[in-house]
Each structure stands twice: as C-alpha cells, then as structure tokens.
Amino acid sequence: MKEPAEKATDLFRQMNKNRRDVFKAYQGFTATIKKGSAIEDKYQSLILIACSILSQCDMCISLHVQNAATHGATKDEIIDAGLLAVAMGGSPKMMYMRYVYEEAEKLFD
C-alpha cells in the first residue's frame, strides 16, 4: 500500500498529464505566494501542517510534515503545529494527528 505522500505525487502526475494548464497555473500561484512571503519556509510548512489537519487531508499532512522537516523543523515543532489545529478544530481534527505522528516517527525516530 502506498504512503500518503506517494499518493499525492501520483495525483500530481495525473493532474499534470490530464490538465497541465490548470496544474501549472496552480503551481505558479503557490510559487508566487511563497516567493513573496515574509514567512520563512520552515514556518510556512508548520502553518500548512495545521491547515492540512483542519482540511482533513492525510496526503497534505504527509507532504507538509516532510517539508517542515526538510526546512529544519524539529519533531516537537511539527507535533505542536498539529496540536494548534486540534485546539481550533476539536476532537474530529485530533483524529488527523495520527498522520502527523506516523510521518514524524518515520522522519525522526
């Protein structure tokens, strides 16, 4: 069975194949946001972890946990970013912490 990040990569390939114009426009949009941001990459990734939990997207959580680690976030910072989302979203969002813990354990343990 594929990991959530692998599933996301497959999805991106499929989107790029089927609607390259839309996918490239979306990538350009997000690249422009990041490029002009006053927020460092590490903190962007941590914010995106919380947003991914609130959106209930396991593939997004996996990708953003990996990105946060790549940009120097510690395991504790990653977990705390997820817990902030739980504080805002309550127990239904807590169920998505499973993906944060699974990804963090693969990266840090």
PDB file of C-alpha atoms in Angstrom, residues 4-103:
ATOM      1  CA  PRO A   4       0.063   9.327   1.591  1.00  0.00           C
ATOM      2  CA  ALA A   5       2.950  11.376   0.140  1.00  0.00           C
ATOM      3  CA  GLU A   6       3.368   8.815  -2.656  1.00  0.00           C
ATOM      4  CA  LYS A   7      -0.356   9.008  -3.393  1.00  0.00           C
ATOM      5  CA  ALA A   8      -0.076  12.799  -3.614  1.00  0.00           C
ATOM      6  CA  THR A   9       2.839  12.532  -6.039  1.00  0.00           C
ATOM      7  CA  ASP A  10       0.806  10.145  -8.189  1.00  0.00           C
ATOM      8  CA  LEU A  11      -2.101  12.579  -8.121  1.00  0.00           C
ATOM      9  CA  PHE A  12       0.141  15.474  -9.182  1.00  0.00           C
ATOM     10  CA  ARG A  13       1.433  13.406 -12.112  1.00  0.00           C
ATOM     11  CA  GLN A  14      -2.120  12.563 -13.142  1.00  0.00           C
ATOM     12  CA  MET A  15      -3.207  16.197 -12.936  1.00  0.00           C
ATOM     13  CA  ASN A  16      -0.153  17.299 -14.886  1.00  0.00           C
ATOM     14  CA  LYS A  17      -0.951  14.717 -17.556  1.00  0.00           C
ATOM     15  CA  ASN A  18      -4.670  15.459 -17.835  1.00  0.00           C
ATOM     16  CA  ARG A  19      -4.788  19.214 -17.303  1.00  0.00           C
ATOM     17  CA  ARG A  20      -1.241  20.510 -17.475  1.00  0.00           C
ATOM     18  CA  ASP A  21      -2.517  24.071 -17.980  1.00  0.00           C
ATOM     19  CA  VAL A  22      -4.515  24.054 -14.750  1.00  0.00           C
ATOM     20  CA  PHE A  23      -1.829  22.244 -12.767  1.00  0.00           C
ATOM     21  CA  LYS A  24       0.925  24.604 -13.954  1.00  0.00           C
ATOM     22  CA  ALA A  25      -1.262  27.643 -13.182  1.00  0.00           C
ATOM     23  CA  TYR A  26      -1.846  26.313  -9.664  1.00  0.00           C
ATOM     24  CA  GLN A  27       1.882  25.659  -9.177  1.00  0.00           C
ATOM     25  CA  GLY A  28       2.660  29.164 -10.393  1.00  0.00           C
ATOM     26  CA  PHE A  29       0.125  30.646  -7.998  1.00  0.00           C
ATOM     27  CA  THR A  30       1.569  28.831  -4.985  1.00  0.00           C
ATOM     28  CA  ALA A  31       5.164  29.598  -6.049  1.00  0.00           C
ATOM     29  CA  THR A  32       4.313  33.296  -6.269  1.00  0.00           C
ATOM     30  CA  ILE A  33       2.856  33.255  -2.758  1.00  0.00           C
ATOM     31  CA  LYS A  34       5.951  31.542  -1.341  1.00  0.00           C
ATOM     32  CA  LYS A  35       8.394  33.730  -3.249  1.00  0.00           C
ATOM     33  CA  GLY A  36       6.984  36.982  -1.924  1.00  0.00           C
ATOM     34  CA  SER A  37       6.339  35.754   1.603  1.00  0.00           C
ATOM     35  CA  ALA A  38       7.823  37.342   4.693  1.00  0.00           C
ATOM     36  CA  ILE A  39       7.374  33.965   6.423  1.00  0.00           C
ATOM     37  CA  GLU A  40      10.371  31.616   6.350  1.00  0.00           C
ATOM     38  CA  ASP A  41       9.938  28.218   4.663  1.00  0.00           C
ATOM     39  CA  LYS A  42      10.054  26.311   7.955  1.00  0.00           C
ATOM     40  CA  TYR A  43       7.203  28.350   9.414  1.00  0.00           C
ATOM     41  CA  GLN A  44       5.205  28.176   6.201  1.00  0.00           C
ATOM     42  CA  SER A  45       5.433  24.390   6.401  1.00  0.00           C
ATOM     43  CA  LEU A  46       4.352  24.370  10.039  1.00  0.00           C
ATOM     44  CA  ILE A  47       1.355  26.580   9.247  1.00  0.00           C
ATOM     45  CA  LEU A  48       0.485  24.279   6.358  1.00  0.00           C
ATOM     46  CA  ILE A  49       0.538  21.260   8.697  1.00  0.00           C
ATOM     47  CA  ALA A  50      -2.123  22.933  10.827  1.00  0.00           C
ATOM     48  CA  CYS A  51      -4.127  23.898   7.730  1.00  0.00           C
ATOM     49  CA  SER A  52      -3.881  20.327   6.431  1.00  0.00           C
ATOM     50  CA  ILE A  53      -5.307  18.945   9.657  1.00  0.00           C
ATOM     51  CA  LEU A  54      -8.142  21.456   9.582  1.00  0.00           C
ATOM     52  CA  SER A  55      -8.788  20.448   5.951  1.00  0.00           C
ATOM     53  CA  GLN A  56      -8.640  16.755   6.927  1.00  0.00           C
ATOM     54  CA  CYS A  57      -6.189  15.919   4.124  1.00  0.00           C
ATOM     55  CA  ASP A  58      -3.908  12.993   5.002  1.00  0.00           C
ATOM     56  CA  MET A  59      -1.834  13.406   1.824  1.00  0.00           C
ATOM     57  CA  CYS A  60      -1.327  17.109   2.586  1.00  0.00           C
ATOM     58  CA  ILE A  61      -0.312  16.359   6.177  1.00  0.00           C
ATOM     59  CA  SER A  62       2.299  13.877   4.983  1.00  0.00           C
ATOM     60  CA  LEU A  63       3.772  16.275   2.424  1.00  0.00           C
ATOM     61  CA  HIS A  64       3.873  19.248   4.782  1.00  0.00           C
ATOM     62  CA  VAL A  65       5.405  17.262   7.653  1.00  0.00           C
ATOM     63  CA  GLN A  66       8.141  16.143   5.246  1.00  0.00           C
ATOM     64  CA  ASN A  67       8.629  19.730   4.025  1.00  0.00           C
ATOM     65  CA  ALA A  68       8.789  21.070   7.567  1.00  0.00           C
ATOM     66  CA  ALA A  69      11.485  18.545   8.483  1.00  0.00           C
ATOM     67  CA  THR A  70      13.396  19.384   5.299  1.00  0.00           C
ATOM     68  CA  HIS A  71      13.308  23.058   6.269  1.00  0.00           C
ATOM     69  CA  GLY A  72      14.676  22.392   9.761  1.00  0.00           C
ATOM     70  CA  ALA A  73      11.579  21.948  11.905  1.00  0.00           C
ATOM     71  CA  THR A  74      12.015  19.637  14.872  1.00  0.00           C
ATOM     72  CA  LYS A  75       9.680  16.775  15.708  1.00  0.00           C
ATOM     73  CA  ASP A  76       8.319  18.800  18.641  1.00  0.00           C
ATOM     74  CA  GLU A  77       7.612  21.816  16.419  1.00  0.00           C
ATOM     75  CA  ILE A  78       5.781  19.603  13.943  1.00  0.00           C
ATOM     76  CA  ILE A  79       3.672  17.988  16.684  1.00  0.00           C
ATOM     77  CA  ASP A  80       2.888  21.383  18.231  1.00  0.00           C
ATOM     78  CA  ALA A  81       1.792  22.782  14.861  1.00  0.00           C
ATOM     79  CA  GLY A  82      -0.644  19.897  14.601  1.00  0.00           C
ATOM     80  CA  LEU A  83      -1.895  20.409  18.131  1.00  0.00           C
ATOM     81  CA  LEU A  84      -2.701  24.047  17.362  1.00  0.00           C
ATOM     82  CA  ALA A  85      -5.084  22.792  14.690  1.00  0.00           C
ATOM     83  CA  VAL A  86      -6.632  20.412  17.190  1.00  0.00           C
ATOM     84  CA  ALA A  87      -7.144  23.334  19.585  1.00  0.00           C
ATOM     85  CA  MET A  88      -9.099  25.142  16.856  1.00  0.00           C
ATOM     86  CA  GLY A  89     -10.950  22.138  15.447  1.00  0.00           C
ATOM     87  CA  GLY A  90     -11.592  19.901  18.431  1.00  0.00           C
ATOM     88  CA  SER A  91     -11.688  16.143  18.640  1.00  0.00           C
ATOM     89  CA  PRO A  92     -12.600  15.481  14.969  1.00  0.00           C
ATOM     90  CA  LYS A  93      -9.320  17.150  13.974  1.00  0.00           C
ATOM     91  CA  MET A  94      -7.472  15.243  16.679  1.00  0.00           C
ATOM     92  CA  MET A  95      -8.045  12.073  14.654  1.00  0.00           C
ATOM     93  CA  TYR A  96      -5.793  13.529  11.935  1.00  0.00           C
ATOM     94  CA  MET A  97      -2.879  13.846  14.358  1.00  0.00           C
ATOM     95  CA  ARG A  98      -2.368  10.153  13.574  1.00  0.00           C
ATOM     96  CA  TYR A  99      -0.867  11.148  10.227  1.00  0.00           C
ATOM     97  CA  VAL A 100       1.392  13.749  11.835  1.00  0.00           C
ATOM     98  CA  TYR A 101       2.717  11.211  14.328  1.00  0.00           C
ATOM     99  CA  GLU A 102       3.177   8.499  11.688  1.00  0.00           C
ATOM    100  CA  GLU A 103       5.143  10.790   9.381  1.00  0.00           C
TER     101      GLU A 103
END
